Short mmCIF file of C-alpha atoms in Angstrom, two decimals:
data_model
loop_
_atom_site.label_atom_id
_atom_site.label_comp_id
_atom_site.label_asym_id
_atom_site.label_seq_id
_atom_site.Cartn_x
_atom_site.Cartn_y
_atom_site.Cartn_z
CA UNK A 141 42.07 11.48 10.82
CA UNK A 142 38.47 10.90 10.31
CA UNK A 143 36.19 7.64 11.56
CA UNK A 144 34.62 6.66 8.14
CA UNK A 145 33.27 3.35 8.01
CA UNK A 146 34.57 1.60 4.78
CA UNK A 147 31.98 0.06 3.04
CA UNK A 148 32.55 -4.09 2.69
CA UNK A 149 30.17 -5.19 -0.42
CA UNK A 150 28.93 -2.82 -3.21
CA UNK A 151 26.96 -4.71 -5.90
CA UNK A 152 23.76 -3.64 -8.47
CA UNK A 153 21.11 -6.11 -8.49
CA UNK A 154 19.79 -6.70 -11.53
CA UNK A 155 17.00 -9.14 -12.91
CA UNK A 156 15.91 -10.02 -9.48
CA UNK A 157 12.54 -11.97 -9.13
CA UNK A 158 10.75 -12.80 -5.72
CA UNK A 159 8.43 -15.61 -4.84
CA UNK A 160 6.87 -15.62 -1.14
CA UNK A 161 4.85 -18.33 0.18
CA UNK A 162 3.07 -18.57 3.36
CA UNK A 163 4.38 -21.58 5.64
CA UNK A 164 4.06 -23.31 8.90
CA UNK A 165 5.64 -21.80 11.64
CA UNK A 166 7.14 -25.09 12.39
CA UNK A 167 8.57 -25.09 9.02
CA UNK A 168 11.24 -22.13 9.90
CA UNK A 169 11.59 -23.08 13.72
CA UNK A 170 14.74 -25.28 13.61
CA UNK A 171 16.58 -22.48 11.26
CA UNK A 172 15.62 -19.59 13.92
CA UNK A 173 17.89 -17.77 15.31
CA UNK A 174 18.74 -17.84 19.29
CA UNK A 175 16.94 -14.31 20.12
CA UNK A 176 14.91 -14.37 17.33
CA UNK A 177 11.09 -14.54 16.87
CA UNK A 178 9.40 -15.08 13.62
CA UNK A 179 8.12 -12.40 11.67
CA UNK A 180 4.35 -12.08 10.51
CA UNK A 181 2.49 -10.47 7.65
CA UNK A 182 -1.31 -10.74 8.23
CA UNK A 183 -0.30 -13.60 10.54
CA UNK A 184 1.87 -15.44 8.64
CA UNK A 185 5.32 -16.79 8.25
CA UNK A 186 6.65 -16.28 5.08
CA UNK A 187 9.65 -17.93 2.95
CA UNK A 188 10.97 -16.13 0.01
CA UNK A 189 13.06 -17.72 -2.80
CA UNK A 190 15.12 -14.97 -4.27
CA UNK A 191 17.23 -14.91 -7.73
CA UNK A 192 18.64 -12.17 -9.00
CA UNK A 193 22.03 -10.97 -10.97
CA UNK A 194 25.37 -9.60 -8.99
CA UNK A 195 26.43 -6.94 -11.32
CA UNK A 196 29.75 -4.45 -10.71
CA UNK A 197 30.42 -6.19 -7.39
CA UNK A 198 32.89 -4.97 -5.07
CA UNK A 199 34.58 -6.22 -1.55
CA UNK A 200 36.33 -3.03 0.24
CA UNK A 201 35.95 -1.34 -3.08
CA UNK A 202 38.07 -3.89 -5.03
CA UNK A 203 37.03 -5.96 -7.59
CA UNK A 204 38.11 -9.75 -7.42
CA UNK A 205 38.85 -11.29 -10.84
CA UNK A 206 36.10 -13.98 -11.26
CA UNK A 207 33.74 -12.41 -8.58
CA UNK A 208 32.32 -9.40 -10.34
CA UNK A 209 29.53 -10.18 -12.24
CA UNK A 210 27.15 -13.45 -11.27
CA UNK A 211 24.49 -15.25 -10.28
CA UNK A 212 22.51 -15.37 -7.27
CA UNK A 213 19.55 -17.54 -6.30
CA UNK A 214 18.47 -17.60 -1.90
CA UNK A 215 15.91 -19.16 0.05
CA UNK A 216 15.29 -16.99 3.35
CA UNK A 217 12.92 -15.85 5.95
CA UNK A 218 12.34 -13.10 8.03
CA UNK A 219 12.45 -12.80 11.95
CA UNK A 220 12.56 -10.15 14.02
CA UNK A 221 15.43 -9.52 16.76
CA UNK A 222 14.33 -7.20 19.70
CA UNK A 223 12.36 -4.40 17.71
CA UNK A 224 14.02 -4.84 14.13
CA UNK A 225 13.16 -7.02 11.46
CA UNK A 226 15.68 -8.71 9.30
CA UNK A 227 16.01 -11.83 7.49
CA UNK A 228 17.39 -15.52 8.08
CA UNK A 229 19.12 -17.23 4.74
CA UNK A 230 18.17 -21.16 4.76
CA UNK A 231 20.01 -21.54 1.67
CA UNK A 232 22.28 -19.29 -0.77
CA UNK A 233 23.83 -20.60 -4.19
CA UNK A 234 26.08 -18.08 -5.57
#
């Protein structure tokens, strides 16, 4: 028996268009994380608003009738926890 990690979501993004803007710090501070610091580019806090197509999507490799092909538009941010970066959602509208 083998230890393979099944995969959860599979999905092609397709059509996807990014906006990032520069904000206050205090801006993103009530939506942070416990254990998470804000990230910086050239000393900066950045929000993104994110839209892009789900194409093909999959949950544990099966696709759900309704689910497979749609819509996504995000609002996020990105922090870092410990030494890795990752990202904070404010807002998703699938």
């Amino acid at each position: 028996m083998t230890n393979q990690k099944r995969v959860f979501l599979s999905a092609e993004w397709n059509n996807l268009i990014l906006f990032n803007y520069p904000v206050k710090d205090s801006y993103l501070k009530p939506y942070l994380p416990t254990g998470c610091e804000l990230d910086y580019f050239e000393n900066s806090a950045f929000v993104s608003l994110v839209a892009f197509q789900f194409l093909n999507t999959k949950v544990f490799g099966l696709k759900w009738p309704g689910f497979t092909h749609f819509l996504e538009v995000n609002l996020r941010f990105y922090v870092r926890f410990k030494d890795q970066r990752a990202v904070c959602f404010i807002r998703e509208y699938v």
